[in-house]
């Protein structure tokens, strides 16, 4: 694959952060792309975008449950500390920050694309980052703002009902760009990744998490999670929209992002916790950096 190698890494150095106080709740799936009958709750962007209106409608319908830890997104709330452990360690290492400080991400400008109700944005702000959260569903943004205003530390988050493409048009740039559980819901993953790259400063970081298009993922993330255990609303995911790790690496590479690290997430039904793993057959996360010569 053009000299690109996916390193399947189990980062033991992430483990000290997995259950730290600063990692409140979880992250989760996020809005998406085009349909002839857009939901009235989804704000239509004026700029061309990779949005999928069917997906926007799905998430608008359950927007009020973003901060319900016992609601449809409960499994994703449980996953958030593990995602944040990966993000914290990777960003601190790349930007030469002290991962053990109380505000290890201080000084970094981060955008959370497809932020939903702010489940990722808030802990990033508590870690010291200057955070912008964007989502195409207006209801999500309203809920995110209301929840963030409950805490002075998170009330500084800038929430915008917009798209990554619109931010690119505005000339916005960030040290790090996050897109967790979003790419499987967009109409055009390649164009979406181009927007993520355009928002990233040269030598900045891009983090993408998603679900592998494997039979195991179909069995666990769709059949089990949506239809048997009913952890998620039925129809949350479409297997054909998933990307394999190899596909994601290639798409990001073509957009000017070099994937440097990848890890999987594995759920333990006994403990009820997620952990980082070298098993990327279902849920996985990729950390990449933007090449200096990329616009």
PDB file of C-alpha atoms in Angstrom, residues 91-267:
ATOM      1  CA  UNK A  91      -1.218  14.335  21.423  1.00  0.00           C
ATOM      2  CA  UNK A  92       1.123  14.769  24.385  1.00  0.00           C
ATOM      3  CA  UNK A  93       3.788  12.710  22.671  1.00  0.00           C
ATOM      4  CA  UNK A  94       3.415  14.509  19.329  1.00  0.00           C
ATOM      5  CA  UNK A  95       3.268  18.029  20.760  1.00  0.00           C
ATOM      6  CA  UNK A  96       5.814  17.262  23.493  1.00  0.00           C
ATOM      7  CA  UNK A  97       3.426  17.887  26.379  1.00  0.00           C
ATOM      8  CA  UNK A  98       3.551  16.394  29.862  1.00  0.00           C
ATOM      9  CA  UNK A  99       0.778  13.739  29.948  1.00  0.00           C
ATOM     10  CA  UNK A 100       0.804  13.722  33.757  1.00  0.00           C
ATOM     11  CA  UNK A 101       0.088  17.426  34.208  1.00  0.00           C
ATOM     12  CA  UNK A 102      -3.393  18.587  35.213  1.00  0.00           C
ATOM     13  CA  UNK A 103      -3.829  20.436  31.897  1.00  0.00           C
ATOM     14  CA  UNK A 104      -1.735  18.406  29.447  1.00  0.00           C
ATOM     15  CA  UNK A 105      -3.447  19.819  26.343  1.00  0.00           C
ATOM     16  CA  UNK A 106      -3.106  23.466  27.352  1.00  0.00           C
ATOM     17  CA  UNK A 107      -2.126  25.656  24.414  1.00  0.00           C
ATOM     18  CA  UNK A 108      -3.641  23.364  21.786  1.00  0.00           C
ATOM     19  CA  UNK A 109      -6.527  24.408  19.535  1.00  0.00           C
ATOM     20  CA  UNK A 110      -8.730  21.372  18.867  1.00  0.00           C
ATOM     21  CA  UNK A 111     -11.847  20.978  16.748  1.00  0.00           C
ATOM     22  CA  UNK A 112     -14.287  18.150  17.446  1.00  0.00           C
ATOM     23  CA  UNK A 113     -16.031  17.458  14.128  1.00  0.00           C
ATOM     24  CA  UNK A 114     -19.435  15.841  14.585  1.00  0.00           C
ATOM     25  CA  UNK A 115     -19.368  16.743  18.272  1.00  0.00           C
ATOM     26  CA  UNK A 116     -22.961  15.748  18.990  1.00  0.00           C
ATOM     27  CA  UNK A 117     -23.847  16.764  22.536  1.00  0.00           C
ATOM     28  CA  UNK A 118     -20.224  17.506  23.458  1.00  0.00           C
ATOM     29  CA  UNK A 119     -19.271  14.223  25.092  1.00  0.00           C
ATOM     30  CA  UNK A 120     -15.725  14.425  23.702  1.00  0.00           C
ATOM     31  CA  UNK A 121     -15.441  18.218  23.593  1.00  0.00           C
ATOM     32  CA  UNK A 122     -15.972  18.652  27.328  1.00  0.00           C
ATOM     33  CA  UNK A 123     -13.186  16.374  28.609  1.00  0.00           C
ATOM     34  CA  UNK A 124     -10.809  17.853  26.018  1.00  0.00           C
ATOM     35  CA  UNK A 125     -11.570  21.292  27.448  1.00  0.00           C
ATOM     36  CA  UNK A 126     -10.976  20.002  30.984  1.00  0.00           C
ATOM     37  CA  UNK A 127      -7.573  18.786  29.817  1.00  0.00           C
ATOM     38  CA  UNK A 128      -6.732  22.386  28.933  1.00  0.00           C
ATOM     39  CA  UNK A 129      -7.403  22.518  25.186  1.00  0.00           C
ATOM     40  CA  UNK A 130      -9.150  25.413  23.454  1.00  0.00           C
ATOM     41  CA  UNK A 131     -12.031  23.487  21.914  1.00  0.00           C
ATOM     42  CA  UNK A 132     -14.403  24.124  19.045  1.00  0.00           C
ATOM     43  CA  UNK A 133     -17.248  21.644  18.631  1.00  0.00           C
ATOM     44  CA  UNK A 134     -19.131  21.509  15.328  1.00  0.00           C
ATOM     45  CA  UNK A 135     -22.174  19.505  14.324  1.00  0.00           C
ATOM     46  CA  UNK A 136     -24.680  19.789  11.485  1.00  0.00           C
ATOM     47  CA  UNK A 137     -27.645  19.009  13.755  1.00  0.00           C
ATOM     48  CA  UNK A 138     -28.800  22.196  15.445  1.00  0.00           C
ATOM     49  CA  UNK A 139     -30.481  20.278  18.261  1.00  0.00           C
ATOM     50  CA  UNK A 140     -27.178  18.647  19.168  1.00  0.00           C
ATOM     51  CA  UNK A 141     -25.433  22.005  19.378  1.00  0.00           C
ATOM     52  CA  UNK A 142     -28.145  23.483  21.603  1.00  0.00           C
ATOM     53  CA  UNK A 143     -27.863  20.556  24.004  1.00  0.00           C
ATOM     54  CA  UNK A 144     -24.058  20.742  23.943  1.00  0.00           C
ATOM     55  CA  UNK A 145     -24.136  24.449  24.831  1.00  0.00           C
ATOM     56  CA  UNK A 146     -26.627  23.956  27.641  1.00  0.00           C
ATOM     57  CA  UNK A 147     -24.585  21.163  29.193  1.00  0.00           C
ATOM     58  CA  UNK A 148     -21.249  22.960  28.786  1.00  0.00           C
ATOM     59  CA  UNK A 149     -22.601  26.056  30.512  1.00  0.00           C
ATOM     60  CA  UNK A 150     -23.111  24.037  33.698  1.00  0.00           C
ATOM     61  CA  UNK A 151     -19.343  24.052  34.298  1.00  0.00           C
ATOM     62  CA  UNK A 152     -17.092  27.142  34.004  1.00  0.00           C
ATOM     63  CA  UNK A 153     -14.294  24.947  32.636  1.00  0.00           C
ATOM     64  CA  UNK A 154     -16.386  23.785  29.687  1.00  0.00           C
ATOM     65  CA  UNK A 155     -18.397  26.969  29.158  1.00  0.00           C
ATOM     66  CA  UNK A 156     -15.489  28.294  27.082  1.00  0.00           C
ATOM     67  CA  UNK A 157     -16.103  25.699  24.335  1.00  0.00           C
ATOM     68  CA  UNK A 158     -17.119  27.292  21.043  1.00  0.00           C
ATOM     69  CA  UNK A 159     -20.036  25.305  19.623  1.00  0.00           C
ATOM     70  CA  UNK A 160     -21.153  25.900  16.024  1.00  0.00           C
ATOM     71  CA  UNK A 161     -23.918  24.365  13.945  1.00  0.00           C
ATOM     72  CA  UNK A 162     -21.874  23.960  10.787  1.00  0.00           C
ATOM     73  CA  UNK A 163     -19.767  21.483   8.810  1.00  0.00           C
ATOM     74  CA  UNK A 164     -16.079  20.762   8.386  1.00  0.00           C
ATOM     75  CA  UNK A 165     -16.335  22.001   4.805  1.00  0.00           C
ATOM     76  CA  UNK A 166     -17.739  25.341   5.940  1.00  0.00           C
ATOM     77  CA  UNK A 167     -14.921  25.742   8.452  1.00  0.00           C
ATOM     78  CA  UNK A 168     -12.444  25.169   5.619  1.00  0.00           C
ATOM     79  CA  UNK A 169     -14.141  27.925   3.613  1.00  0.00           C
ATOM     80  CA  UNK A 170     -13.735  30.230   6.607  1.00  0.00           C
ATOM     81  CA  UNK A 171     -10.004  29.492   6.693  1.00  0.00           C
ATOM     82  CA  UNK A 172     -10.057  27.899  10.161  1.00  0.00           C
ATOM     83  CA  UNK A 173      -6.964  25.958  11.281  1.00  0.00           C
ATOM     84  CA  UNK A 174      -6.388  23.742  14.323  1.00  0.00           C
ATOM     85  CA  UNK A 175      -3.503  21.973  15.998  1.00  0.00           C
ATOM     86  CA  UNK A 176      -5.578  18.816  16.201  1.00  0.00           C
ATOM     87  CA  UNK A 177      -8.730  17.651  14.436  1.00  0.00           C
ATOM     88  CA  UNK A 178     -10.969  14.975  15.978  1.00  0.00           C
ATOM     89  CA  UNK A 179     -13.604  12.942  14.111  1.00  0.00           C
ATOM     90  CA  UNK A 180     -14.770  10.109  16.346  1.00  0.00           C
ATOM     91  CA  UNK A 181     -17.477   7.762  15.074  1.00  0.00           C
ATOM     92  CA  UNK A 182     -18.340  10.164  12.255  1.00  0.00           C
ATOM     93  CA  UNK A 183     -16.781   8.929   9.028  1.00  0.00           C
ATOM     94  CA  UNK A 184     -19.073   5.887   8.792  1.00  0.00           C
ATOM     95  CA  UNK A 185     -22.019   8.278   8.599  1.00  0.00           C
ATOM     96  CA  UNK A 186     -20.849  10.623   5.823  1.00  0.00           C
ATOM     97  CA  UNK A 187     -21.688  10.367   2.124  1.00  0.00           C
ATOM     98  CA  UNK A 188     -18.131  10.743   0.830  1.00  0.00           C
ATOM     99  CA  UNK A 189     -15.352   9.646   3.229  1.00  0.00           C
ATOM    100  CA  UNK A 190     -12.596  10.817   0.870  1.00  0.00           C
ATOM    101  CA  UNK A 191     -13.970  14.357   0.626  1.00  0.00           C
ATOM    102  CA  UNK A 192     -14.609  14.392   4.355  1.00  0.00           C
ATOM    103  CA  UNK A 193     -10.969  13.478   5.053  1.00  0.00           C
ATOM    104  CA  UNK A 194      -9.803  16.219   2.687  1.00  0.00           C
ATOM    105  CA  UNK A 195     -11.717  18.681   4.846  1.00  0.00           C
ATOM    106  CA  UNK A 196     -10.181  17.254   8.026  1.00  0.00           C
ATOM    107  CA  UNK A 197      -6.725  17.647   6.481  1.00  0.00           C
ATOM    108  CA  UNK A 198      -7.460  21.212   5.370  1.00  0.00           C
ATOM    109  CA  UNK A 199      -8.425  22.122   8.941  1.00  0.00           C
ATOM    110  CA  UNK A 200      -5.170  20.699  10.330  1.00  0.00           C
ATOM    111  CA  UNK A 201      -2.064  22.881  10.552  1.00  0.00           C
ATOM    112  CA  UNK A 202       1.145  21.543   8.959  1.00  0.00           C
ATOM    113  CA  UNK A 203       2.581  18.889  11.286  1.00  0.00           C
ATOM    114  CA  UNK A 204      -0.680  19.001  13.214  1.00  0.00           C
ATOM    115  CA  UNK A 205      -2.632  15.931  14.307  1.00  0.00           C
ATOM    116  CA  UNK A 206      -5.764  14.230  12.989  1.00  0.00           C
ATOM    117  CA  UNK A 207      -7.566  11.520  14.946  1.00  0.00           C
ATOM    118  CA  UNK A 208     -10.295   9.357  13.409  1.00  0.00           C
ATOM    119  CA  UNK A 209     -12.146   6.467  15.025  1.00  0.00           C
ATOM    120  CA  UNK A 210     -14.668   4.190  13.348  1.00  0.00           C
ATOM    121  CA  UNK A 211     -15.783   0.573  12.876  1.00  0.00           C
ATOM    122  CA  UNK A 212     -14.070  -1.981  10.657  1.00  0.00           C
ATOM    123  CA  UNK A 213     -16.032  -3.442   7.732  1.00  0.00           C
ATOM    124  CA  UNK A 214     -15.524  -7.011   8.928  1.00  0.00           C
ATOM    125  CA  UNK A 215     -17.929  -9.863   9.525  1.00  0.00           C
ATOM    126  CA  UNK A 216     -17.056  -9.722  13.198  1.00  0.00           C
ATOM    127  CA  UNK A 217     -18.051  -6.051  13.270  1.00  0.00           C
ATOM    128  CA  UNK A 218     -21.337  -6.882  11.559  1.00  0.00           C
ATOM    129  CA  UNK A 219     -22.049  -9.541  14.155  1.00  0.00           C
ATOM    130  CA  UNK A 220     -21.123  -7.430  17.180  1.00  0.00           C
ATOM    131  CA  UNK A 221     -21.675  -3.767  16.260  1.00  0.00           C
ATOM    132  CA  UNK A 222     -24.917  -4.300  14.353  1.00  0.00           C
ATOM    133  CA  UNK A 223     -26.596  -7.644  15.069  1.00  0.00           C
ATOM    134  CA  UNK A 224     -25.659  -7.876  18.753  1.00  0.00           C
ATOM    135  CA  UNK A 225     -25.537  -4.184  19.735  1.00  0.00           C
ATOM    136  CA  UNK A 226     -28.618  -3.030  17.818  1.00  0.00           C
ATOM    137  CA  UNK A 227     -30.905  -6.062  17.554  1.00  0.00           C
ATOM    138  CA  UNK A 228     -30.065  -8.465  20.390  1.00  0.00           C
ATOM    139  CA  UNK A 229     -28.730  -6.360  23.266  1.00  0.00           C
ATOM    140  CA  UNK A 230     -30.482  -3.196  22.017  1.00  0.00           C
ATOM    141  CA  UNK A 231     -27.622  -1.007  23.181  1.00  0.00           C
ATOM    142  CA  UNK A 232     -28.170   1.267  20.166  1.00  0.00           C
ATOM    143  CA  UNK A 233     -31.273   2.172  18.163  1.00  0.00           C
ATOM    144  CA  UNK A 234     -31.826  -0.194  15.246  1.00  0.00           C
ATOM    145  CA  UNK A 235     -30.437   1.256  12.030  1.00  0.00           C
ATOM    146  CA  UNK A 236     -27.728   3.318  13.750  1.00  0.00           C
ATOM    147  CA  UNK A 237     -25.081   1.727  11.541  1.00  0.00           C
ATOM    148  CA  UNK A 238     -24.909   0.360   8.017  1.00  0.00           C
ATOM    149  CA  UNK A 239     -22.231  -2.271   7.493  1.00  0.00           C
ATOM    150  CA  UNK A 240     -21.588  -1.159   3.909  1.00  0.00           C
ATOM    151  CA  UNK A 241     -20.607   2.305   5.192  1.00  0.00           C
ATOM    152  CA  UNK A 242     -17.815   0.980   7.412  1.00  0.00           C
ATOM    153  CA  UNK A 243     -14.175   1.301   6.327  1.00  0.00           C
ATOM    154  CA  UNK A 244     -11.390  -1.209   6.784  1.00  0.00           C
ATOM    155  CA  UNK A 245      -8.235   0.089   8.494  1.00  0.00           C
ATOM    156  CA  UNK A 246      -6.372  -0.226   5.190  1.00  0.00           C
ATOM    157  CA  UNK A 247      -8.985   1.869   3.398  1.00  0.00           C
ATOM    158  CA  UNK A 248      -8.915   4.553   6.071  1.00  0.00           C
ATOM    159  CA  UNK A 249      -5.115   4.766   5.954  1.00  0.00           C
ATOM    160  CA  UNK A 250      -5.180   5.140   2.164  1.00  0.00           C
ATOM    161  CA  UNK A 251      -7.941   7.785   2.211  1.00  0.00           C
ATOM    162  CA  UNK A 252      -6.096   9.806   4.838  1.00  0.00           C
ATOM    163  CA  UNK A 253      -2.791   9.440   2.988  1.00  0.00           C
ATOM    164  CA  UNK A 254      -4.349  10.801  -0.194  1.00  0.00           C
ATOM    165  CA  UNK A 255      -5.661  13.752   1.822  1.00  0.00           C
ATOM    166  CA  UNK A 256      -2.168  14.494   3.145  1.00  0.00           C
ATOM    167  CA  UNK A 257      -2.426  12.767   6.540  1.00  0.00           C
ATOM    168  CA  UNK A 258       0.130  10.091   7.394  1.00  0.00           C
ATOM    169  CA  UNK A 259      -1.235   7.532   9.858  1.00  0.00           C
ATOM    170  CA  UNK A 260       1.398   6.851  12.502  1.00  0.00           C
ATOM    171  CA  UNK A 261      -0.492   4.858  15.109  1.00  0.00           C
ATOM    172  CA  UNK A 262      -3.554   2.684  15.288  1.00  0.00           C
ATOM    173  CA  UNK A 263      -5.202   0.803  18.129  1.00  0.00           C
ATOM    174  CA  UNK A 264      -8.358  -1.205  18.635  1.00  0.00           C
ATOM    175  CA  UNK A 265     -11.040  -1.017  21.306  1.00  0.00           C
ATOM    176  CA  UNK A 266     -12.245  -4.220  22.926  1.00  0.00           C
ATOM    177  CA  UNK A 267     -15.250  -4.546  25.234  1.00  0.00           C
TER     178      UNK A 267
END
